[in-house]
Amino acid sequence: MAKVIQLDPHVANLIAAGEVVERPASVAKELVENSIDAGARMITVEIQNGGMTFLRVTDDGCGMVREDAKTAFLRHATSKLRRKEDLEAIGTLGFRGEALAATAAVSKVDLLTRVEGELEGTRLHLEAGKILVCEDAGCPVGTTIIVRDLFYNTPARMKFMKRDSLEGSAVFSAVQKQALAHPEITFRFLKDGEAELQTSGDGELLSAIYAVLGRQAAGEMIPVESQWEKISVRGYVTRPTATRGTRAYQIFYVNQRPVRSKTLTAALEEAYRNQIMVGRFPACVLNLTVPLSSVDVNVHPAKVEVKFLNEREIFDCVHYGVKGALNRASGQVQMQFPPRKAEAAAHTEPMLPQTAAHETVPMQAAPKASEHAAAPKPRTDFFQHRTAEEYRSAAKPERAGKPERPAKAEPMHTVTRWEYEQLAKTLETAPKAEPSKATKEQIFSKTTLHSPVQIPGDADEQQAMDMPETQRFRFVGEVLHTYIIVEQGDEVLLIDKHAAHERINFERLLAQGTQILGQTLLTPRTCRFEQEEAAVLLQNRDLLLSLGFDLDDLGGGDLLLRQIPSDIRESDAESALSEIADHLQNGRVDTAERLRDAALHTIACKAAIKAGYLTDPIELEKLAGQVLSRDDLKYCPHGRPICVVLTRRQLEKQFKRIT
Ligand code: ADP
Ligand code: MG
């Protein structure tokens, strides 16, 4: 008896279905992608019971003629892949003619479709992949696919499904990602009869972000646009003060298809290095455009994880693109006032977790509980159909309900080929990696690398003189022994003197390169540590030496300090070492580089003027001058803002001069 048989097509489809169709969200993703490929301007996704019993995708795309509709459900049926060369596109675009067949194999499907110019459309009904009904039907141009009772004939798969609510949110998130990738298409999402999302489809990414992630998230975004040869990156990233507790809001696309990639995550986060707190993550919506041939096609098409053939270039393009955007963006954090009742309502964030306390700078006592409590369902806000223009004007203070950071349209910056060539030249001639990296950042961020500056110092005077007219300011004074007050134009700026000085120190330390300048102590100093602290410090002597600390073991937890970084006072050395020991023992820093950063934060902090202590007004004025003239002084190394802005309008509103 023959042992080798060809699999029954139905069985083959079931196997394939397991790969493509994992859960309702994957069905939704495939169907929406088909609608996008069909040129739809509007796509509606509707689910019931998390998409398990009912999932409908309606589009106004090109539709299918009857023959095509029937063939579309066969395995390997596709209109998108004709030649061998098209295969290159598989990795990025996921065409392989399998989604409809795979979905139909494990569910009951209804299809309604009509093409322009035909009077009658077609209705198909399929169960377990078999066409049971094929008839004329009246329907609009476009395609509607209803998938019912997913996995009804594959109980094993059914068992893997999570609660309806979880499956439902996975579908929602798949739709949101597509909506952010295609601002030119209007997306609607309905769950159990209730509308949850509508995007404007006006082609502006910021409008899509507004609709999907909410008003607050949109207001916190900075535009990114950068290009290198054939690779370009465009989109938005959050300000360093608006980071999140998870990576869930890092949304990447390659050629408009949602992807996950360690390289992209790393490149993004590297751009925020030393600007945000450990354990906080930037959010982004970034689309990379790359030649199809540079994406590794060996990756499973149904998986969203991508690999690039030229990881380094991709990394650099994203890293320097984002870094440049952060440097160019206005670093001013606006004073936040608690919203009034009605505004609080329009403001609730449906999709994002509550803003962490450190992200806002409250000016008044929090409103009474009763004012907070009545946060209505967020839907209303979600549903507003606004164009980017409307959004921008709404965000302007005159019309905004709440005085918040205006969504300034920053000028886009493209890294030109010339700049990259300059960079390449510098890299070739550069003797060491360190200075070349600095040069690279200089080119990309368009900021001038400063020479080490001390406060007070004569170098600053020159710098203050060089400041353009618009940046002139009046030093008003200091309050609470901590905040410098400065008037500039129509704004009052409050500068945290410690945070500012800390950042300046940190930048100076970074500029020193791998070896931090040390000062030999006239009399070596004996310091007592906990046994483990001393042990971990001794184990990391090389690192400490590079940081400017030279120490010897005296036994029993005692260390003899011979040299300390020249920036810090002798009396601060011991506590600095204690902190560094703490980083070494249980720091959440994973790499040697980050560890070094953390140690430099400590030194920068110890070397900084302290909040709560008296500081010479002349020093304070110089400090303010630096903060206002330098691009790199926006956040302290831990991610706290250095400067907070109070505008004339905000003040006038508080004093009820205007409403
Ligand atoms: P693929 O998208 O890889 O080609 P699918 O199984 O997803 O494979 O779809 C098969 C074919 O059915 C597509 O190539 C397309 O021609 C047609 N099709 C599917 N969905 C739609 C739609 N919404 N509008 C028009 N044509 C569609
Ligand atoms: Mg498809």
XYZ file of C-alpha atoms and ligand atoms in Angstrom:
687
model
C 0.000 0.000 0.000
C 1.300 3.428 -0.888
C 2.432 5.425 2.113
C 3.068 8.784 0.547
C -0.088 10.677 -0.237
C -0.723 14.277 -1.144
C -2.501 16.155 1.599
C -6.140 16.821 1.052
C -6.368 20.556 0.160
C -8.583 21.163 3.162
C -6.029 19.635 5.531
C -3.280 21.625 3.835
C -5.317 24.785 4.326
C -5.843 23.994 7.979
C -2.099 23.667 8.440
C -1.457 26.896 6.589
C -4.202 28.549 8.592
C -2.297 27.825 11.771
C 0.580 29.909 10.445
C -1.289 32.901 9.088
C -4.369 32.990 11.261
C -3.411 32.905 14.880
C -6.205 34.919 16.402
C -8.880 37.440 15.413
C -6.275 40.199 15.330
C -4.296 38.400 12.637
C -7.448 37.962 10.541
C -8.194 41.654 10.933
C -4.660 42.575 9.965
C -4.758 40.474 6.801
C -8.183 41.708 5.744
C -7.284 45.337 6.365
C -4.077 44.926 4.400
C -6.090 43.546 1.510
C -8.388 46.560 1.684
C -5.406 48.895 1.650
C -3.961 47.023 -1.333
C -7.344 47.390 -3.042
C -6.980 51.171 -2.857
C -9.647 51.800 -0.222
C -10.191 55.345 1.081
C -12.328 54.175 3.952
C -12.043 50.938 5.930
C -14.437 49.893 8.663
C -13.654 47.061 11.045
C -16.397 45.765 13.275
C -16.182 42.978 15.838
C -18.379 41.186 18.318
C -17.133 39.003 21.151
C -13.546 39.983 20.589
C -13.847 39.047 16.930
C -14.398 35.363 17.739
C -18.023 35.175 16.628
C -18.122 38.119 14.240
C -15.491 40.146 12.432
C -16.404 42.362 9.493
C -14.123 44.435 7.304
C -15.736 46.771 4.801
C -13.862 48.808 2.231
C -14.556 51.036 -0.731
C -11.668 49.628 -2.718
C -11.649 48.217 -6.228
C -13.767 45.138 -5.415
C -13.570 41.839 -7.311
C -15.351 40.400 -10.314
C -17.102 37.112 -9.597
C -14.396 34.844 -11.039
C -11.725 36.617 -9.014
C -13.812 36.478 -5.880
C -14.089 32.725 -6.191
C -10.417 32.214 -6.958
C -9.326 34.503 -4.182
C -10.223 31.806 -1.641
C -7.991 29.198 -3.229
C -4.591 28.701 -1.688
C -1.819 30.631 -3.375
C -4.389 32.763 -5.117
C -3.100 36.279 -5.431
C -3.268 39.121 -7.855
C -0.150 40.678 -6.454
C 2.587 38.225 -7.222
C 3.153 37.235 -10.799
C 6.849 37.103 -11.408
C 9.693 35.502 -9.552
C 11.147 38.953 -8.871
C 8.020 39.904 -6.994
C 9.089 37.411 -4.390
C 11.492 40.005 -3.082
C 8.497 41.895 -1.850
C 7.281 39.069 0.336
C 9.348 39.917 3.382
C 8.121 43.475 3.494
C 4.667 43.305 2.087
C 3.501 39.849 2.978
C 1.884 38.966 -0.341
C 1.581 35.273 -0.762
C -2.000 34.612 -1.547
C -2.722 32.730 1.633
C -4.760 34.913 3.944
C -8.212 34.460 2.495
C -7.799 30.710 1.996
C -6.419 30.285 5.492
C -9.149 32.354 7.112
C -11.930 30.644 5.206
C -10.566 27.226 6.176
C -11.202 27.859 9.870
C -14.418 29.886 9.857
C -17.668 30.713 8.093
C -17.151 33.516 5.622
C -19.495 35.837 3.763
C -18.120 37.967 0.982
C -19.893 40.811 -0.750
C -18.097 42.564 -3.530
C -18.688 44.695 -6.577
C -16.441 46.420 -9.066
C -17.088 49.789 -10.635
C -19.148 49.546 -13.810
C -20.978 46.324 -12.949
C -24.582 46.515 -11.889
C -24.702 43.415 -9.744
C -22.214 42.450 -7.154
C -21.383 38.971 -5.895
C -22.179 37.263 -2.634
C -20.259 34.182 -1.587
C -20.846 32.082 1.491
C -18.112 29.666 2.521
C -17.817 27.196 5.361
C -14.588 25.424 6.186
C -13.139 26.755 2.964
C -15.915 25.444 0.685
C -18.044 27.817 -1.375
C -21.650 26.915 -0.475
C -23.417 29.910 -1.996
C -22.504 32.078 -4.966
C -25.144 34.547 -6.105
C -25.885 38.031 -7.377
C -26.158 40.677 -4.745
C -26.753 44.376 -4.655
C -23.901 46.115 -2.872
C -21.752 49.202 -3.143
C -18.459 49.192 -4.981
C -15.847 47.639 -2.774
C -15.616 44.579 -0.605
C -17.129 43.409 2.652
C -15.866 40.271 4.309
C -17.575 38.827 7.363
C -15.781 36.125 9.293
C -18.008 34.222 11.736
C -17.219 31.586 14.344
C -13.482 31.621 13.954
C -11.835 28.253 14.709
C -15.229 26.541 15.032
C -13.773 23.481 13.278
C -10.377 23.515 14.989
C -11.101 23.132 18.727
C -7.399 22.753 19.493
C -6.721 26.253 18.219
C -9.805 27.611 19.923
C -8.342 26.590 23.255
C -5.495 29.065 22.809
C -7.810 32.023 22.585
C -7.781 34.441 25.446
C -10.743 36.266 26.935
C -12.881 38.104 24.384
C -11.829 41.417 25.837
C -8.170 40.623 25.240
C -8.744 39.345 21.716
C -10.839 42.452 21.096
C -8.085 44.793 22.206
C -5.594 42.950 20.041
C -7.861 43.574 17.040
C -8.207 47.200 18.045
C -4.495 47.621 18.318
C -3.989 46.009 14.886
C -6.457 48.521 13.429
C -4.809 51.419 15.247
C -1.442 50.466 13.819
C -2.826 50.359 10.304
C -4.538 53.700 10.881
C -1.260 55.278 11.960
C 0.501 53.792 8.956
C -2.108 55.168 6.563
C -3.233 58.657 7.551
C -4.647 58.996 4.025
C -7.313 56.378 4.746
C -10.288 56.870 7.048
C -10.387 54.008 9.529
C -13.356 53.187 11.691
C -13.484 50.582 14.403
C -16.628 49.351 16.138
C -16.702 46.931 19.029
C -19.949 45.278 20.078
C -21.887 48.021 18.354
C -19.943 50.896 19.828
C -17.670 53.099 17.803
C -14.172 53.206 19.235
C -12.130 54.942 16.595
C -12.441 57.146 13.594
C -9.524 58.737 11.842
C -9.876 61.678 9.527
C -8.051 60.245 6.546
C -6.721 63.705 5.698
C -3.242 62.380 5.049
C -1.640 64.070 8.066
C 0.111 61.721 10.458
C -0.516 64.123 13.323
C -4.279 63.857 12.763
C -4.020 60.090 12.877
C -1.959 60.273 16.071
C -4.551 62.618 17.527
C -7.375 60.211 16.721
C -5.566 57.073 17.797
C -3.390 58.092 20.725
C -5.336 61.100 21.946
C -4.905 64.802 22.140
C -2.309 64.833 24.851
C -0.026 62.385 23.073
C -0.337 64.381 19.871
C 0.618 67.545 21.706
C 3.759 65.915 23.055
C 5.080 64.830 19.700
C 8.070 66.171 17.832
C 8.349 65.611 14.084
C 11.210 63.536 12.713
C 12.338 63.558 9.153
C 15.663 62.336 8.023
C 17.086 60.685 5.005
C 20.238 58.912 4.098
C 20.695 57.712 0.576
C 17.855 55.300 -0.009
C 16.753 55.041 3.602
C 14.421 57.593 5.083
C 12.603 57.906 8.356
C 9.577 60.084 9.019
C 7.140 60.402 11.794
C 6.867 61.623 15.351
C 8.553 60.911 18.659
C 7.713 62.049 22.182
C 9.498 64.751 24.051
C 11.868 63.388 26.699
C 9.520 64.616 29.434
C 6.581 62.698 27.996
C 7.977 59.204 28.156
C 5.979 56.126 29.135
C 6.388 53.234 31.476
C 6.313 50.673 28.652
C 7.451 50.213 25.089
C 3.878 49.639 23.952
C 3.784 53.005 22.209
C 6.839 52.485 20.092
C 5.255 51.954 16.735
C 7.467 51.273 13.756
C 6.655 50.679 10.133
C 8.826 49.565 7.318
C 7.376 50.699 4.030
C 4.128 51.299 5.910
C 3.779 47.768 7.247
C 3.849 47.503 11.046
C 6.984 45.759 12.222
C 8.918 44.968 15.341
C 12.668 45.235 15.303
C 15.275 45.288 18.025
C 17.461 47.506 15.871
C 14.761 50.150 15.584
C 13.962 50.070 19.295
C 17.638 50.363 20.173
C 18.205 53.223 17.716
C 15.244 55.147 19.104
C 16.221 54.659 22.724
C 19.843 55.487 22.075
C 18.720 58.899 20.834
C 17.165 59.568 24.263
C 20.148 58.325 26.161
C 20.971 60.520 29.136
C 17.787 62.468 28.645
C 15.260 60.161 30.248
C 15.009 58.201 33.426
C 15.913 54.558 33.682
C 12.761 52.496 33.278
C 11.016 55.107 31.095
C 10.581 54.689 27.359
C 10.016 57.077 24.496
C 6.954 56.613 22.326
C 7.030 57.002 18.576
C 5.251 56.539 15.306
C 8.028 56.171 12.782
C 7.880 54.967 9.235
C 11.020 53.798 7.513
C 11.188 53.721 3.787
C 13.821 51.309 2.597
C 14.495 49.518 -0.687
C 12.627 46.224 -0.640
C 15.843 44.352 -1.222
C 17.330 45.556 2.040
C 14.823 43.725 4.207
C 15.705 40.153 4.991
C 13.208 37.990 3.158
C 14.030 34.892 5.130
C 11.891 36.052 7.960
C 8.482 34.454 8.171
C 6.057 36.713 6.298
C 3.297 36.416 8.864
C 5.626 37.532 11.630
C 6.133 41.190 12.186
C 9.739 40.877 13.344
C 12.020 42.122 10.575
C 15.714 41.881 9.950
C 17.634 44.352 7.842
C 20.548 43.480 5.652
C 22.256 46.749 6.575
C 21.411 47.043 10.249
C 24.063 49.683 10.903
C 22.754 52.135 8.323
C 19.211 51.688 9.515
C 20.319 52.212 13.088
C 22.210 55.390 12.232
C 19.425 56.825 10.153
C 16.893 56.392 12.961
C 19.279 57.297 15.766
C 20.578 60.516 14.268
C 17.225 61.411 12.762
C 15.547 61.239 16.172
C 18.445 62.830 17.983
C 18.482 65.732 15.580
C 14.745 66.173 16.022
C 15.079 66.209 19.811
C 17.847 68.774 19.669
C 15.949 71.047 17.333
C 12.672 70.830 19.176
C 11.859 73.528 21.624
C 12.916 72.175 24.966
C 10.572 74.354 26.898
C 8.161 72.651 29.139
C 5.067 74.708 29.757
C 3.712 75.259 33.177
C 0.716 72.984 33.590
C -2.487 74.099 35.185
C -5.154 71.615 36.166
C -7.870 71.705 33.507
C -11.265 73.113 34.364
C -14.214 70.763 34.521
C -15.432 70.868 30.954
C -11.942 70.821 29.591
C -10.976 67.899 31.750
C -13.762 66.012 30.048
C -12.573 66.749 26.558
C -9.159 65.775 27.649
C -9.344 62.289 29.042
C -6.903 59.932 27.455
C -8.564 56.754 26.426
C -5.620 54.779 25.138
C -2.643 55.986 27.058
C -1.874 55.341 30.669
C -2.237 58.351 32.945
C 0.555 60.787 32.650
C 3.107 60.133 35.342
C 3.432 62.778 37.974
C 6.823 63.983 36.863
C 5.599 64.815 33.395
C 3.616 67.779 34.497
C 4.576 70.636 36.666
C 1.501 71.451 38.681
C 1.125 75.080 39.546
C -1.842 74.939 41.853
C -3.128 72.558 44.393
C -4.937 69.702 42.698
C -8.621 70.363 42.077
C -11.110 68.913 44.511
C -11.936 65.274 44.155
C -15.400 66.103 42.854
C -13.913 67.999 39.949
C -11.818 65.037 39.026
C -14.351 62.346 39.502
C -16.751 63.090 36.719
C -14.457 62.106 33.887
C -16.973 61.108 31.244
C -16.506 58.381 28.702
C -13.688 59.417 26.467
C -15.460 58.501 23.263
C -16.605 62.002 22.404
C -13.118 63.281 22.074
C -12.093 60.197 20.225
C -14.682 60.713 17.667
C -13.974 64.192 16.661
C -13.131 64.291 13.075
C -10.366 66.803 12.793
C -7.790 67.632 10.253
C -4.241 68.351 11.274
C -4.889 72.036 10.604
C -7.881 72.036 12.907
C -5.879 70.180 15.456
C -3.054 72.651 15.303
C -5.303 75.639 15.649
C -7.177 73.949 18.445
C -3.887 73.459 20.201
C -3.123 77.161 19.924
C -3.656 78.886 23.222
C -6.333 81.307 21.940
C -8.689 78.510 21.174
C -7.486 75.698 23.321
C -9.490 74.834 26.350
C -6.352 74.350 28.274
C -3.100 76.199 28.066
C -0.799 73.389 27.152
C 2.300 72.983 25.136
C 1.462 74.212 21.699
C 2.035 71.739 18.910
C 4.537 73.886 17.146
C 5.197 72.787 13.640
C 8.928 72.536 13.886
C 10.801 72.949 10.643
C 11.565 69.545 9.234
C 15.183 68.752 8.770
C 16.523 66.348 6.254
C 20.024 65.089 6.557
C 21.278 65.562 3.076
C 23.562 63.363 1.159
C 26.171 66.094 1.401
C 26.061 65.978 5.155
C 26.460 62.254 5.113
C 29.391 62.526 2.780
C 30.998 65.086 5.034
C 30.410 62.710 7.852
C 31.915 59.822 5.975
C 35.004 61.909 5.240
C 35.394 62.868 8.857
C 35.015 59.281 9.864
C 37.702 58.169 7.447
C 40.243 60.659 8.658
C 39.298 60.495 12.297
C 41.953 58.800 14.369
C 39.697 57.348 17.069
C 36.129 56.335 17.461
C 35.335 58.863 20.159
C 35.911 62.157 18.384
C 34.354 60.831 15.211
C 31.178 60.033 17.074
C 31.124 63.532 18.461
C 31.614 64.930 14.979
C 28.859 62.743 13.715
C 26.471 64.075 16.295
C 27.585 67.567 15.575
C 26.688 67.173 11.951
C 23.379 65.569 12.635
C 22.183 67.617 15.523
C 23.362 70.892 14.075
C 24.447 71.919 17.499
C 27.896 73.181 18.120
C 29.975 71.102 20.410
C 30.919 73.355 23.232
C 34.311 73.509 24.704
C 34.458 72.738 28.386
C 32.880 75.692 30.174
C 33.071 76.449 33.833
C 30.597 78.515 35.742
C 31.447 81.254 36.304
C 33.986 81.636 33.551
C 35.102 84.150 31.033
C 34.244 81.923 28.138
C 30.576 82.385 28.997
C 30.766 86.099 28.640
C 31.751 85.691 25.048
C 28.931 83.236 24.590
C 26.418 85.632 26.113
C 27.619 88.382 23.798
C 27.271 86.112 20.803
C 23.675 85.377 21.603
C 21.268 86.536 18.952
C 19.064 89.490 19.808
C 15.933 87.360 20.171
C 17.516 85.393 22.953
C 18.184 88.377 25.175
C 16.684 87.974 28.578
C 16.352 89.754 31.878
C 17.598 87.980 34.968
C 14.994 88.618 37.644
C 16.324 86.645 40.560
C 16.057 83.417 42.438
C 13.250 81.980 44.526
C 13.220 79.210 47.098
C 17.002 79.017 46.780
C 16.386 76.767 43.825
C 14.669 78.397 40.856
C 16.121 81.133 38.733
C 13.516 83.489 37.291
C 14.140 85.039 33.937
C 12.011 87.179 31.658
C 12.308 86.720 27.945
C 9.869 88.290 25.516
C 6.375 87.400 26.618
C 7.481 84.554 28.794
C 8.657 83.980 32.314
C 11.142 81.148 32.577
C 11.848 79.214 35.727
C 15.131 77.383 35.694
C 16.052 74.673 38.154
C 19.586 75.727 39.024
C 20.726 72.325 40.167
C 19.294 70.477 37.158
C 20.822 73.008 34.764
C 24.237 72.910 36.353
C 24.116 69.133 36.543
C 23.466 68.901 32.810
C 26.251 71.350 32.009
C 28.654 69.316 34.127
C 27.494 66.124 32.515
C 28.060 67.458 29.015
C 31.506 68.654 30.015
C 32.369 65.240 31.449
C 31.169 63.555 28.263
C 33.355 65.877 26.227
C 36.381 64.699 28.207
C 36.080 61.347 26.479
C 37.165 58.084 27.989
C 39.366 59.535 30.720
C 37.824 61.875 33.231
C 40.193 64.420 34.664
C 41.275 63.583 38.194
C 42.824 65.579 41.054
C 45.379 63.935 43.294
C 44.551 64.517 46.933
C 47.275 66.191 48.940
C 46.636 63.797 51.757
C 45.022 60.510 50.748
C 41.686 60.112 52.470
C 40.452 57.059 54.291
C 36.809 56.230 53.645
C 34.694 53.604 55.311
C 32.217 51.605 53.219
C 30.008 48.614 53.730
C 31.974 45.448 53.041
C 30.070 44.684 49.821
C 30.320 48.246 48.623
C 34.070 48.221 49.089
C 34.326 44.851 47.358
C 32.372 45.931 44.300
C 34.338 49.177 44.067
C 37.627 47.306 44.221
C 36.437 44.881 41.567
C 35.755 47.811 39.255
C 38.940 49.715 39.782
C 39.570 50.167 36.083
C 36.212 51.780 35.550
C 36.771 54.007 38.574
C 40.224 54.992 37.337
C 38.716 56.063 34.041
C 36.250 58.139 36.042
C 39.070 59.847 37.934
C 38.970 57.819 41.155
C 42.105 56.083 42.356
C 41.723 53.966 45.447
C 43.426 51.260 47.464
C 42.145 48.552 49.727
C 42.862 49.020 53.422
C 40.828 45.977 54.392
C 37.626 45.656 56.416
C 35.666 47.964 54.111
C 38.151 50.809 54.384
C 39.442 52.348 51.184
C 42.235 54.840 50.707
C 41.299 57.529 48.198
C 44.299 58.926 46.376
C 42.623 60.709 43.505
C 39.088 61.935 42.783
C 37.458 63.546 39.715
C 38.558 67.170 39.538
C 34.950 68.350 39.327
C 33.884 67.241 42.747
C 34.766 68.317 46.228
C 36.745 66.004 48.451
C 33.862 65.918 50.917
C 31.504 64.635 48.222
C 33.804 61.858 47.001
C 32.662 59.297 49.504
C 28.961 59.656 48.788
C 29.666 59.668 45.037
C 31.511 56.365 45.400
C 28.660 54.968 47.461
C 26.212 55.836 44.715
C 28.443 54.334 42.062
C 28.747 51.180 44.145
C 24.979 51.086 44.248
C 24.781 51.337 40.445
C 27.312 48.547 40.203
C 25.488 46.306 42.649
C 21.892 46.672 41.709
C 21.720 49.224 38.967
C 19.083 48.700 36.348
C 21.746 49.628 33.823
C 22.640 46.738 31.612
C 25.625 47.731 29.526
C 29.055 49.028 30.422
C 28.261 52.241 28.551
C 25.092 52.876 30.519
C 26.912 52.088 33.713
C 29.472 54.692 32.865
C 26.693 57.142 32.060
C 25.133 56.482 35.440
C 28.473 57.074 37.166
C 28.904 60.311 35.220
C 25.411 61.391 36.289
C 26.539 60.901 39.863
C 29.702 62.943 39.403
C 27.800 65.657 37.518
C 25.242 65.787 40.291
C 27.820 66.014 43.066
C 29.665 68.739 41.207
C 26.513 70.811 40.720
C 25.314 73.712 42.828
C 22.677 72.425 45.168
C 19.049 73.295 45.408
C 18.264 74.950 48.708
C 21.663 76.585 49.046
C 22.704 80.142 48.357
C 24.337 80.826 45.023
C 25.983 84.004 43.816
C 23.515 85.886 41.557
C 26.248 86.431 38.983
C 26.697 82.695 38.682
C 22.959 82.240 38.408
C 22.705 84.768 35.617
C 25.463 83.011 33.714
C 23.764 79.715 34.235
C 20.522 81.137 32.827
C 22.446 82.508 29.846
C 23.755 79.062 29.055
C 20.379 77.407 29.402
C 18.838 79.901 27.019
C 21.587 79.771 24.447
C 22.508 76.128 24.289
C 20.498 73.433 22.585
C 21.713 70.589 24.714
C 20.473 71.905 28.038
C 16.868 70.823 28.166
C 16.704 67.987 30.611
C 18.922 66.960 33.452
C 20.671 63.617 32.898
C 17.794 61.889 34.676
C 15.177 63.381 32.399
C 13.759 66.133 34.582
C 13.159 69.386 32.760
C 15.623 72.179 33.369
C 13.363 75.024 32.397
C 9.638 75.571 32.751
C 7.794 78.327 30.900
C 4.993 80.501 32.139
C 3.514 82.596 29.365
C 1.876 85.999 29.629
C -1.361 84.388 28.481
C -1.234 81.801 31.209
C -0.709 84.480 33.817
C -3.444 86.681 32.412
C -5.790 83.752 32.505
C -4.955 83.009 36.103
C -5.633 86.649 36.988
C -8.850 86.563 34.953
C -7.706 89.400 32.742
C -8.727 87.172 29.885
C -10.765 84.005 29.705
P -2.699 38.259 -1.049
O -3.194 39.477 -0.354
O -1.397 37.779 -0.523
O -2.713 38.400 -2.532
P -5.070 37.078 -0.010
O -5.460 35.673 0.251
O -5.045 37.991 1.149
O -3.674 37.053 -0.716
O -6.025 37.682 -1.106
C -6.120 37.024 -2.355
C -6.524 37.979 -3.439
O -7.881 38.368 -3.251
C -5.755 39.272 -3.468
O -4.577 39.156 -4.228
C -6.744 40.237 -4.140
O -6.681 40.141 -5.537
C -8.090 39.683 -3.704
N -8.646 40.466 -2.609
C -8.633 40.105 -1.297
N -9.233 41.048 -0.528
C -9.655 42.010 -1.373
C -10.353 43.261 -1.195
N -10.720 43.707 0.014
N -10.591 44.021 -2.293
C -10.221 43.583 -3.522
N -9.560 42.434 -3.746
C -9.267 41.642 -2.709
Mg -3.584 39.584 1.649
